[in-house]
Coordinates of C-alpha atoms in Angstrom, one line a residue:
X28 CA -7.5 -32.2 -13.2
X29 CA -8.3 -29.8 -16.0
X30 CA -7.2 -30.4 -19.6
X31 CA -4.1 -28.8 -21.2
X32 CA -5.8 -25.4 -20.9
X33 CA -6.2 -25.7 -17.1
X34 CA -4.3 -22.5 -16.3
X35 CA -6.6 -20.5 -18.6
X36 CA -9.7 -22.1 -17.0
X37 CA -8.3 -21.4 -13.5
X38 CA -7.8 -17.8 -14.4
X39 CA -11.3 -17.4 -15.9
X40 CA -12.9 -19.0 -12.9
X41 CA -11.0 -16.9 -10.4
X42 CA -11.7 -13.7 -12.3
X43 CA -15.4 -14.5 -12.7
X44 CA -15.7 -15.2 -9.0
X45 CA -14.0 -12.0 -8.1
X46 CA -16.0 -9.9 -10.5
X47 CA -19.3 -11.3 -9.2
X48 CA -18.5 -11.4 -5.5
X49 CA -16.5 -8.1 -4.8
X50 CA -19.1 -5.6 -6.1
X51 CA -21.9 -7.5 -4.1
X52 CA -19.9 -7.4 -0.8
X53 CA -18.9 -3.8 -1.4
X54 CA -22.6 -2.9 -1.9
X55 CA -23.4 -4.7 1.3
X56 CA -20.7 -2.7 3.1
X57 CA -18.7 -5.8 4.0
X58 CA -15.5 -5.0 2.1
X59 CA -13.5 -6.9 -0.5
X60 CA -11.7 -9.2 1.9
X61 CA -14.8 -11.1 2.9
X62 CA -15.9 -11.2 -0.8
X63 CA -12.7 -12.9 -1.8
X64 CA -13.0 -15.4 1.1
X65 CA -16.6 -16.4 0.0
X66 CA -15.6 -16.6 -3.6
X67 CA -12.7 -18.9 -2.7
X68 CA -15.0 -21.1 -0.6
X69 CA -17.5 -21.4 -3.5
X70 CA -14.8 -22.4 -6.0
X71 CA -12.9 -24.7 -3.7
X72 CA -13.0 -28.4 -2.8
X73 CA -16.0 -27.9 -0.5
X74 CA -17.9 -25.7 -2.9
X75 CA -18.3 -26.2 -6.6
X76 CA -15.1 -28.2 -6.7
X77 CA -13.8 -26.2 -9.6
X78 CA -10.4 -25.8 -8.1
X79 CA -8.8 -28.5 -5.9
X80 CA -5.1 -27.7 -6.1
X81 CA -5.3 -25.1 -3.3
X82 CA -1.7 -25.4 -2.1
X83 CA -0.3 -24.8 -5.6
X84 CA -2.4 -21.6 -5.9
X85 CA -1.4 -20.4 -2.4
X86 CA 2.3 -20.5 -3.2
X87 CA 1.6 -18.1 -6.1
X88 CA -0.9 -16.0 -4.1
X89 CA 1.6 -15.4 -1.3
X90 CA 3.4 -13.0 -3.6
X91 CA 0.5 -10.7 -3.0
X92 CA 1.6 -10.4 0.7
X93 CA 5.2 -9.8 -0.6
X94 CA 4.2 -6.9 -2.8
X95 CA 2.0 -5.5 -0.1
X96 CA 4.9 -5.3 2.3
X97 CA 7.1 -3.8 -0.4
X98 CA 4.6 -1.0 -1.0
X99 CA 4.3 -0.4 2.8
X100 CA 8.1 -0.1 3.0
X101 CA 8.1 2.3 0.0
X102 CA 5.7 4.6 1.8
X103 CA 7.6 4.6 5.1
X104 CA 10.8 6.5 5.3
X105 CA 13.6 5.0 7.4
X106 CA 13.6 7.9 9.9
X107 CA 9.9 7.2 10.6
X108 CA 10.6 3.6 11.2
X109 CA 13.4 4.5 13.6
X110 CA 10.9 6.6 15.6
X111 CA 8.7 3.5 15.8
X112 CA 11.4 1.2 17.1
X113 CA 10.0 1.2 20.7
X114 CA 6.6 0.2 19.5
X115 CA 8.0 -2.5 17.3
X116 CA 10.3 -4.1 19.8
X117 CA 8.3 -3.2 22.9
X118 CA 4.6 -3.7 22.0
X119 CA 5.4 -6.3 19.3
X120 CA 7.7 -8.5 21.4
X121 CA 5.3 -8.4 24.4
X122 CA 2.3 -9.3 22.2
X123 CA 4.0 -12.4 20.7
X124 CA 5.4 -13.7 24.0
X125 CA 2.4 -13.1 26.3
X126 CA -0.1 -14.3 23.7
X127 CA 2.0 -17.5 23.1
X128 CA 2.3 -18.1 26.8
X129 CA -1.5 -17.9 27.4
X130 CA -2.2 -20.1 24.4
X131 CA 0.4 -22.6 25.6
X132 CA -1.1 -22.7 29.1
X133 CA -4.6 -23.2 27.5
X134 CA -3.3 -26.1 25.3
X135 CA -1.7 -27.7 28.4
X136 CA -4.9 -27.5 30.3
X137 CA -6.6 -29.5 27.5
X138 CA -3.9 -32.1 27.7
X139 CA -2.0 -31.6 24.5
X140 CA 1.6 -32.8 24.3
X141 CA 4.3 -30.3 25.2
X142 CA 5.7 -29.9 21.7
X143 CA 2.3 -29.5 20.1
X144 CA 1.4 -26.9 22.6
X145 CA 4.5 -24.8 22.0
X146 CA 4.3 -24.8 18.2
X147 CA 0.5 -24.2 18.2
X148 CA 0.9 -21.4 20.7
X149 CA 3.5 -19.5 18.7
X150 CA 1.9 -20.2 15.3
X151 CA -1.5 -18.9 16.5
X152 CA 0.0 -15.9 18.4
X153 CA 0.9 -14.3 15.0
X154 CA -1.6 -12.2 13.2
X155 CA -2.4 -11.9 9.5
X156 CA -0.3 -9.2 7.7
X157 CA -2.4 -9.6 4.6
X158 CA -5.8 -9.1 6.3
X159 CA -4.6 -6.4 8.7
X160 CA -2.9 -4.2 6.2
X161 CA -5.6 -4.7 3.5
X162 CA -8.4 -3.6 5.9
X163 CA -6.3 -0.6 7.1
X164 CA -5.7 0.3 3.4
X165 CA -9.4 0.1 2.5
X166 CA -10.3 2.3 5.5
X167 CA -7.4 4.7 4.7
X168 CA -6.1 4.1 8.2
X169 CA -2.5 3.0 7.6
X170 CA -1.1 6.3 8.8
X171 CA -3.3 7.0 11.7
X172 CA -2.5 6.1 15.3
X173 CA -3.9 2.6 15.5
X174 CA -2.8 1.9 12.0
X175 CA 0.8 2.6 12.8
X176 CA 0.6 0.6 16.1
X177 CA -0.9 -2.3 14.2
X178 CA 1.8 -2.2 11.6
X179 CA 4.5 -2.1 14.3
X180 CA 3.2 -5.3 15.7
X181 CA 2.9 -7.0 12.3
X182 CA 6.5 -6.0 11.4
X183 CA 7.9 -7.6 14.6
X184 CA 5.9 -10.7 13.8
X185 CA 7.7 -10.9 10.4
X186 CA 11.0 -10.5 12.2
X187 CA 10.0 -13.5 14.4
X188 CA 10.0 -15.8 11.4
X189 CA 13.6 -17.0 11.8
X190 CA 13.5 -17.8 15.5
X191 CA 10.2 -19.6 15.2
X192 CA 11.4 -21.8 12.4
X193 CA 14.6 -22.5 14.4
X194 CA 12.3 -23.5 17.3
X195 CA 10.5 -26.1 15.1
X196 CA 13.9 -27.5 14.0
X197 CA 15.0 -27.6 17.7
X198 CA 11.8 -29.4 18.7
X199 CA 12.2 -32.0 15.9
X200 CA 15.6 -32.8 17.4
X201 CA 17.6 -31.6 14.4
X202 CA 19.7 -28.9 16.2
X203 CA 20.8 -27.9 19.6
X204 CA 19.4 -24.7 21.1
X205 CA 22.6 -22.8 21.0
X206 CA 23.5 -23.7 17.4
X207 CA 19.9 -23.0 16.2
X208 CA 19.7 -19.6 17.9
X209 CA 23.2 -18.6 16.8
X210 CA 22.8 -19.5 13.2
X211 CA 19.4 -17.8 13.2
X212 CA 20.8 -14.6 14.6
X213 CA 23.6 -14.6 12.0
X214 CA 21.2 -15.2 9.2
X215 CA 18.9 -12.3 10.3
X216 CA 21.9 -9.9 10.6
X217 CA 23.5 -10.9 7.4
X218 CA 20.2 -10.7 5.4
X219 CA 19.2 -7.3 6.7
X220 CA 22.7 -5.8 6.3
X221 CA 22.9 -7.2 2.7
X222 CA 19.6 -5.7 1.7
X223 CA 20.5 -2.3 3.2
X224 CA 23.8 -2.3 1.3
X225 CA 22.2 -3.3 -1.9
X226 CA 19.5 -0.7 -1.5
X227 CA 21.9 2.1 -0.7
X228 CA 24.4 1.6 -3.4
X229 CA 22.9 -0.5 -6.2
X230 CA 19.2 -0.1 -6.6
X231 CA 19.1 3.5 -7.8
X232 CA 22.0 3.2 -10.2
X233 CA 20.3 0.1 -11.7
X234 CA 17.0 2.0 -12.1
X235 CA 18.9 4.9 -13.7
X236 CA 20.1 2.7 -16.5
X237 CA 16.7 1.0 -16.9
X238 CA 14.9 4.4 -17.0
X239 CA 17.3 5.7 -19.6
X240 CA 15.7 3.2 -22.1
X241 CA 12.4 5.1 -21.8
X242 CA 10.6 1.7 -21.9
X243 CA 7.9 1.4 -19.2
X244 CA 7.6 -2.4 -19.6
X245 CA 11.3 -2.9 -18.9
X246 CA 11.1 -0.6 -15.9
X247 CA 8.2 -2.7 -14.5
X248 CA 10.2 -5.9 -15.2
X249 CA 13.2 -4.5 -13.4
X250 CA 11.1 -3.5 -10.4
X251 CA 9.6 -7.0 -10.1
X252 CA 13.0 -8.5 -10.5
X253 CA 14.4 -6.5 -7.6
X254 CA 11.5 -7.2 -5.3
X255 CA 11.3 -10.9 -6.0
X256 CA 15.1 -11.4 -6.3
X257 CA 15.9 -9.8 -3.0
X258 CA 12.9 -11.6 -1.4
X259 CA 14.1 -14.9 -2.7
X260 CA 17.6 -14.3 -1.4
X261 CA 16.1 -13.6 2.0
X262 CA 14.1 -16.8 1.7
X263 CA 17.2 -18.8 1.0
X264 CA 18.5 -17.6 4.4
X265 CA 15.2 -18.9 5.9
X266 CA 14.0 -15.3 6.4
X267 CA 10.6 -14.1 5.4
X268 CA 10.3 -13.2 1.7
X269 CA 7.9 -10.5 2.8
X270 CA 10.4 -9.0 5.2
X271 CA 13.0 -8.8 2.4
X272 CA 10.4 -7.0 0.2
X273 CA 9.6 -4.6 3.0
X274 CA 13.3 -3.8 3.5
X275 CA 13.7 -3.3 -0.3
X276 CA 10.8 -0.9 -0.3
X277 CA 12.2 0.9 2.7
X278 CA 15.5 1.4 0.9
X279 CA 13.7 2.9 -2.1
X280 CA 11.4 5.1 0.1
X281 CA 13.5 8.2 -0.5
X282 CA 14.3 7.4 -4.2
X283 CA 13.0 9.7 -6.8
X284 CA 11.6 6.6 -8.6
X285 CA 9.2 5.6 -5.8
X286 CA 6.0 7.2 -7.2
X287 CA 6.5 5.4 -10.6
X288 CA 7.4 2.1 -8.8
X289 CA 4.3 2.3 -6.6
X290 CA 2.0 3.0 -9.6
X291 CA 3.5 0.0 -11.5
X292 CA 3.4 -2.5 -8.6
X293 CA -0.1 -1.6 -7.2
X294 CA -2.1 -3.5 -9.8
X295 CA 0.1 -6.7 -9.4
X296 CA -0.2 -6.5 -5.6
X297 CA -4.0 -6.1 -5.8
X298 CA -4.5 -9.1 -8.0
X299 CA -2.2 -11.4 -6.1
X300 CA -3.5 -10.4 -2.7
X301 CA -7.0 -11.0 -3.8
X302 CA -5.9 -14.5 -4.9
X303 CA -4.4 -15.1 -1.5
X304 CA -7.6 -14.3 0.2
X305 CA -9.5 -16.7 -2.2
X306 CA -7.0 -19.5 -1.3
X307 CA -7.8 -19.0 2.4
X308 CA -11.5 -19.4 1.6
X309 CA -10.7 -22.6 -0.5
X310 CA -8.6 -24.1 2.4
X311 CA -11.6 -24.2 4.8
X312 CA -12.2 -27.9 5.5
X313 CA -16.0 -27.9 5.9
X314 CA -15.9 -31.7 6.4
X315 CA -13.7 -31.3 9.5
X316 CA -15.8 -28.3 10.6
X317 CA -19.0 -30.4 10.5
X318 CA -17.4 -33.4 12.2
X319 CA -15.8 -31.5 15.1
X320 CA -17.7 -28.2 15.0
X321 CA -17.8 -27.9 18.8
X322 CA -14.0 -28.1 19.3
X323 CA -13.3 -25.9 16.2
X324 CA -15.6 -23.1 17.3
X325 CA -14.3 -23.3 20.9
X326 CA -10.7 -23.0 19.6
X327 CA -11.5 -20.1 17.3
X328 CA -13.5 -18.3 20.0
X329 CA -10.8 -18.9 22.6
X330 CA -8.1 -17.7 20.2
X331 CA -10.0 -14.5 19.4
X332 CA -10.8 -13.7 23.0
X333 CA -7.2 -14.3 24.3
X334 CA -5.6 -12.2 21.5
X335 CA -8.1 -9.4 21.8
X336 CA -7.6 -9.1 25.5
X337 CA -3.8 -9.2 25.3
X338 CA -3.6 -6.7 22.5
X339 CA -6.0 -4.3 24.2
X340 CA -4.2 -4.4 27.5
X341 CA -0.7 -4.0 25.9
X342 CA -2.0 -1.2 23.7
X343 CA -3.3 0.7 26.7
X344 CA 0.0 0.2 28.5
X345 CA 1.8 1.4 25.4
X346 CA -0.1 4.7 25.6
X347 CA -3.0 4.2 23.2
X348 CA -6.4 5.4 24.3
X349 CA -9.5 3.2 24.6
X350 CA -10.7 3.6 21.1
X351 CA -7.4 3.0 19.3
X352 CA -6.5 0.1 21.7
X353 CA -9.8 -1.6 20.8
X354 CA -9.2 -1.1 17.1
X355 CA -5.8 -2.6 17.3
X356 CA -7.1 -5.5 19.4
X357 CA -9.9 -6.4 17.0
X358 CA -7.9 -5.9 13.8
X359 CA -5.2 -8.3 14.9
X360 CA -7.2 -10.8 16.8
X361 CA -7.0 -13.5 14.1
X362 CA -4.2 -16.0 13.4
X363 CA -1.9 -15.3 10.4
X364 CA -0.7 -16.8 7.2
X365 CA 2.7 -17.6 8.7
X366 CA 0.9 -20.2 10.7
X367 CA 0.3 -22.2 7.5
X368 CA 4.1 -22.2 6.9
X369 CA 5.0 -23.0 10.5
X370 CA 2.6 -25.9 10.9
X371 CA 3.5 -27.2 7.4
X372 CA 7.2 -27.3 8.5
X373 CA 6.2 -29.0 11.7
X374 CA 4.4 -31.6 9.7
X375 CA 7.4 -32.2 7.4
X376 CA 9.8 -32.6 10.4
X377 CA 7.4 -35.0 12.2
X378 CA 6.6 -32.7 15.2
X379 CA 2.9 -32.5 14.3
X380 CA 0.6 -35.2 13.0
X381 CA -1.5 -34.6 9.8
X382 CA -4.8 -34.5 11.7
X383 CA -3.5 -31.8 14.1
X384 CA -2.2 -29.7 11.2
X385 CA -5.6 -29.9 9.5
X386 CA -7.3 -28.8 12.7
X387 CA -4.9 -25.9 13.2
X388 CA -5.2 -24.8 9.6
X389 CA -9.0 -24.7 9.9
X390 CA -8.7 -22.6 13.0
X391 CA -6.4 -20.1 11.2
X392 CA -8.7 -19.9 8.2
X393 CA -11.9 -19.4 10.3
X394 CA -10.3 -16.8 12.5
X395 CA -9.3 -14.9 9.3
X396 CA -12.9 -15.2 8.1
X397 CA -14.2 -13.5 11.3
X398 CA -11.9 -10.5 10.9
X399 CA -14.0 -8.3 8.6
X400 CA -17.1 -9.0 10.8
X401 CA -15.2 -8.2 14.0
X402 CA -13.8 -5.0 12.6
X403 CA -17.2 -4.0 11.4
X404 CA -18.7 -4.8 14.8
X405 CA -16.0 -2.8 16.6
X406 CA -16.6 0.2 14.3
X407 CA -20.4 0.0 15.1
X408 CA -19.7 -0.3 18.9
X409 CA -17.4 2.7 18.9
X410 CA -20.0 4.7 17.0
X411 CA -22.7 4.1 19.5
X412 CA -20.7 4.3 22.7
X413 CA -20.0 7.5 24.6
X414 CA -16.2 7.0 24.7
X415 CA -14.5 10.3 24.6
X416 CA -14.0 11.3 20.9
X417 CA -11.0 13.4 21.9
X418 CA -9.2 10.2 22.8
X419 CA -7.8 9.7 19.3
X420 CA -4.2 10.5 19.7
X421 CA -1.4 8.4 21.2
X422 CA 0.0 9.8 24.4
X423 CA 3.7 9.1 23.7
X424 CA 5.9 9.3 20.6
X425 CA 6.4 5.6 19.9
X426 CA 4.0 5.5 17.0
X427 CA 3.4 9.1 15.8
X428 CA 0.8 10.2 13.4
X429 CA 2.3 11.5 10.1
X430 CA 3.2 15.1 9.6
X431 CA 0.2 16.5 7.8
X432 CA 2.5 18.7 5.8
X433 CA 3.7 15.5 4.1
X434 CA 0.3 14.8 2.6
X435 CA -1.9 17.9 2.8
X436 CA -1.9 21.0 0.7
X437 CA 0.7 20.2 -1.9
X438 CA 0.8 21.4 -5.4
X439 CA 1.6 18.7 -7.9
X440 CA 3.5 19.8 -11.0
X441 CA 3.1 17.3 -13.8
X442 CA 6.0 17.9 -16.2
X443 CA 9.3 19.5 -15.2
X444 CA 10.5 21.1 -18.4
X445 CA 11.2 24.8 -18.7
X446 CA 7.6 25.9 -17.7
X447 CA 7.4 23.4 -14.8
X448 CA 10.8 24.6 -13.5
X449 CA 9.7 28.2 -13.6
X450 CA 6.6 27.4 -11.6
X451 CA 8.6 25.4 -9.1
X452 CA 11.0 28.4 -8.6
X453 CA 8.1 30.7 -8.0
X454 CA 6.5 28.3 -5.5
X455 CA 9.9 27.9 -3.7
X456 CA 10.3 31.6 -3.3
X457 CA 6.7 31.9 -2.0
X458 CA 7.3 29.0 0.5
X459 CA 4.5 26.9 -1.1
X460 CA 5.1 23.1 -0.9
X461 CA 5.1 21.2 -4.2
X462 CA 6.0 17.9 -5.7
X463 CA 7.0 17.6 -9.4
X464 CA 7.0 14.6 -11.7
X465 CA 8.9 14.0 -15.0
X466 CA 9.7 10.9 -16.9
X467 CA 13.1 12.0 -18.1
X468 CA 15.5 10.5 -15.6
X469 CA 18.4 12.7 -16.6
X470 CA 16.3 15.8 -16.0
X471 CA 15.2 14.4 -12.6
X472 CA 18.7 13.6 -11.5
X473 CA 20.0 17.0 -12.6
X474 CA 17.4 19.1 -10.9
X475 CA 17.2 17.0 -7.8
X476 CA 20.8 17.8 -7.4
X477 CA 20.0 21.5 -7.6
X478 CA 17.5 21.1 -4.8
X479 CA 14.2 20.8 -6.6
X480 CA 11.6 18.4 -5.2
X481 CA 11.1 16.4 -8.4
X482 CA 10.6 12.6 -8.8
X483 CA 10.7 10.2 -11.7
X484 CA 7.3 9.3 -12.9
X485 CA 5.0 9.4 -16.0
X486 CA 2.6 12.1 -15.0
X487 CA 0.3 11.1 -17.8
X488 CA -0.7 8.1 -15.8
X489 CA -3.4 8.5 -13.2
X490 CA -1.8 5.9 -10.9
X491 CA 1.4 7.9 -10.8
X492 CA -0.5 11.1 -9.8
X493 CA -2.4 9.1 -7.2
X494 CA 0.9 7.8 -5.8
X495 CA 2.2 11.4 -5.6
X496 CA -0.7 12.3 -3.4
X497 CA -3.4 13.7 -5.7
X498 CA -6.1 12.7 -3.2
X499 CA -4.7 15.2 -0.7
X500 CA -3.3 17.8 -3.0
X501 CA -5.0 21.2 -3.4
X502 CA -3.8 21.8 -7.0
X503 CA -2.6 19.9 -10.0
X504 CA -0.6 21.9 -12.6
X505 CA -0.1 20.3 -16.0
X506 CA 3.0 21.7 -17.7
X507 CA 3.7 18.8 -20.0
X508 CA 5.7 19.4 -23.2
X509 CA 3.7 16.6 -24.9
X510 CA 0.0 17.5 -25.2
X511 CA -1.0 14.1 -26.5
X512 CA -4.1 12.8 -24.7
X513 CA -4.0 15.7 -22.2
X514 CA -7.7 16.2 -22.6
X515 CA -8.4 12.6 -21.5
X516 CA -6.0 12.9 -18.6
X517 CA -7.8 16.1 -17.3
X518 CA -11.1 14.3 -17.7
X519 CA -9.9 11.3 -15.7
X520 CA -8.4 13.5 -12.9
X521 CA -11.6 15.5 -12.7
X522 CA -13.7 12.3 -12.4
X523 CA -11.5 10.8 -9.7
X524 CA -10.7 14.0 -7.8
X525 CA -13.7 16.3 -8.2
X526 CA -12.4 18.9 -5.6
X527 CA -8.9 19.4 -6.9
X528 CA -7.9 22.6 -8.7
X529 CA -6.6 21.7 -12.2
X530 CA -4.4 24.3 -14.0
X531 CA -3.1 23.4 -17.4
X532 CA -0.7 24.6 -20.1
X533 CA -2.4 24.4 -23.5
X534 CA -1.2 24.8 -27.0
X535 CA -3.6 27.3 -28.4
X536 CA -7.1 28.8 -27.9
X537 CA -8.9 25.7 -29.3
X538 CA -6.9 23.4 -27.0
X539 CA -7.8 25.7 -24.1
X540 CA -11.4 25.3 -24.8
X541 CA -11.2 21.5 -24.9
X542 CA -9.3 21.4 -21.6
X543 CA -11.9 23.7 -19.9
X544 CA -14.7 21.5 -21.2
X545 CA -13.0 18.4 -19.8
X546 CA -12.7 19.9 -16.3
X547 CA -9.7 22.2 -16.0
X548 CA -10.2 25.2 -13.7
X549 CA -7.6 27.5 -15.4
X550 CA -5.7 27.2 -18.7
X551 CA -3.0 29.2 -20.4
X552 CA -2.3 29.1 -24.1
X553 CA 1.5 29.1 -24.7
X554 CA 1.2 30.3 -28.3
X555 CA -1.2 33.0 -27.4
X556 CA 0.9 34.3 -24.5
X557 CA 4.1 34.1 -26.6
X558 CA 2.3 36.1 -29.4
X559 CA 1.1 38.7 -26.9
X560 CA 4.6 39.2 -25.4
X561 CA 6.2 39.5 -28.8
X562 CA 3.5 41.9 -29.9
X563 CA 4.0 44.1 -26.8
X564 CA 7.8 44.2 -27.5
X565 CA 7.0 45.2 -31.2
X566 CA 4.7 48.0 -30.1
X567 CA 7.2 49.5 -27.6
X568 CA 10.1 49.2 -30.1
X569 CA 7.9 50.9 -32.7
X570 CA 7.6 54.1 -30.6
X571 CA 4.4 53.3 -28.6
X572 CA 4.4 54.6 -25.0
X573 CA 5.1 51.6 -22.7
X574 CA 2.0 52.1 -20.6
X575 CA -0.2 52.5 -23.7
X576 CA 1.3 49.3 -25.2
X577 CA 0.7 47.4 -21.9
X578 CA -3.0 48.5 -21.9
X579 CA -3.5 47.6 -25.5
X580 CA -2.0 44.1 -25.0
X581 CA -4.1 43.6 -21.8
X582 CA -7.3 44.6 -23.6
X583 CA -6.5 42.2 -26.5
X584 CA -5.8 39.4 -24.0
X585 CA -9.1 40.1 -22.3
X586 CA -10.9 40.0 -25.6
X587 CA -9.4 36.6 -26.6
X588 CA -9.9 34.9 -23.2
X589 CA -13.4 36.3 -22.9
X590 CA -14.2 34.2 -25.9
X591 CA -13.7 31.2 -23.7
X592 CA -15.4 32.4 -20.6
X593 CA -16.6 35.5 -18.8
X594 CA -13.3 35.8 -16.8
X595 CA -10.7 38.4 -16.7
X596 CA -7.8 36.3 -18.0
X597 CA -8.7 32.6 -17.7
X598 CA -11.7 30.5 -16.9
X599 CA -12.0 29.8 -13.2
X600 CA -14.1 26.7 -12.7
X601 CA -15.1 26.2 -9.0
X602 CA -14.5 22.7 -7.6
X603 CA -17.5 20.4 -7.8

């Protein structure tokens, strides 16, 4: 055990390992997941022995999976999920049942007891939500065909938590089949309906009150409280905490707070999910691996082969082409983190012996370790084979690709005061799609009610702009009333999104020059334009001919802006 400052030492060790390992593995092209696994193995009981309380850490790290599912729900609107229902309950159910049946038959062939075979088969039939979604996220493939099909399968597996836990209880002799199934169904129904009702009628009013305080720390705390509170309530019903978080995110998917929430939760999710991957690396029992390496490797290879074949065949039957079916099969070929929970419950209830749980836990961990390598191998294989490149779209509508209008070509208006609203009105009349951000919740509520596409969010934070779709936007227009640190924000946006057009409202000519130097494409001085307009009115009212006054003002405008750049009215910087 560490001394009284053990928590601080743990944190320092984990951070140091991550900071060293992740850049190295990214440089090697192996991705962050494998880096976390290796870092965990080095720190754990079979490495440097710096951290031995792996189970305690895992309980905390599993919150990373919870927040990951929350963010996935936040990005998926309920109508899109409804369109995916056939993929979820068709492909998902078939994958779990057929994979479990084949694994059960294999276990029986090797002479394992009936109860052991059943629990091991279902526990290993599930795939890792954390690994699957993290790899999809790193590749930017969450919204593509195979990404949505993979997510549908993983979502069904989360829904399978209650019946599988009821099955363990049944096998331990604690309940009858009818009572176990009936209670499980009631719990699932009650939990889901409760979350939907809370999400529809309570979450947004609560966030309205919190946002009124104009305190970002309180807003973050309220978001964390909602996610963990609803997740805990679902857990008390023996449902998956991650499923509760996903449903919470789904209920907030159409909320005008979603971009701010996503920006606030993303760093927490990243840290905890990385910790989860490290605990998987720590849990690898290298002593058992050395002692029974033939059986362990045989079990891992058999598991990967069976799951890959089942997933590929079912994906093809569901309408995916060869390439996407192979990607789904390789991505979800491993066992999942729920296996740790299921086998732990079976150990507590006496259905599985400790040595069997250790063996199965090792199989899960090693199958997870193989995932980054298998996905890399699959990408390489697809790149060198002559499979038809046109076979990239699903042939039915069970898992559609997203509407590109949702993510491509938008104008982002940062700040929805008087200037931002005028810009939005012009874009509306021209039929140009936009998304606006403002951190005044009263303003957002009022103008959303009038039909404007405005969301709550602090547009001065890069993470909020990223959540609003800056990566795919064609233009970012800053119309903020508060010019504080706008130069630094423009600089950050230009550094992260070199191709985006940046238009900005500036205070005066000097401010215009700073923004242009920091990367803005076009700038407009509010004091200059107001002065020119007032001057034009003064000339006309003094007896000047209107056309002559207009020419005089235009020449003066040209002279002033030419001092900034050789442009007619503003500087026009081409994208890098």
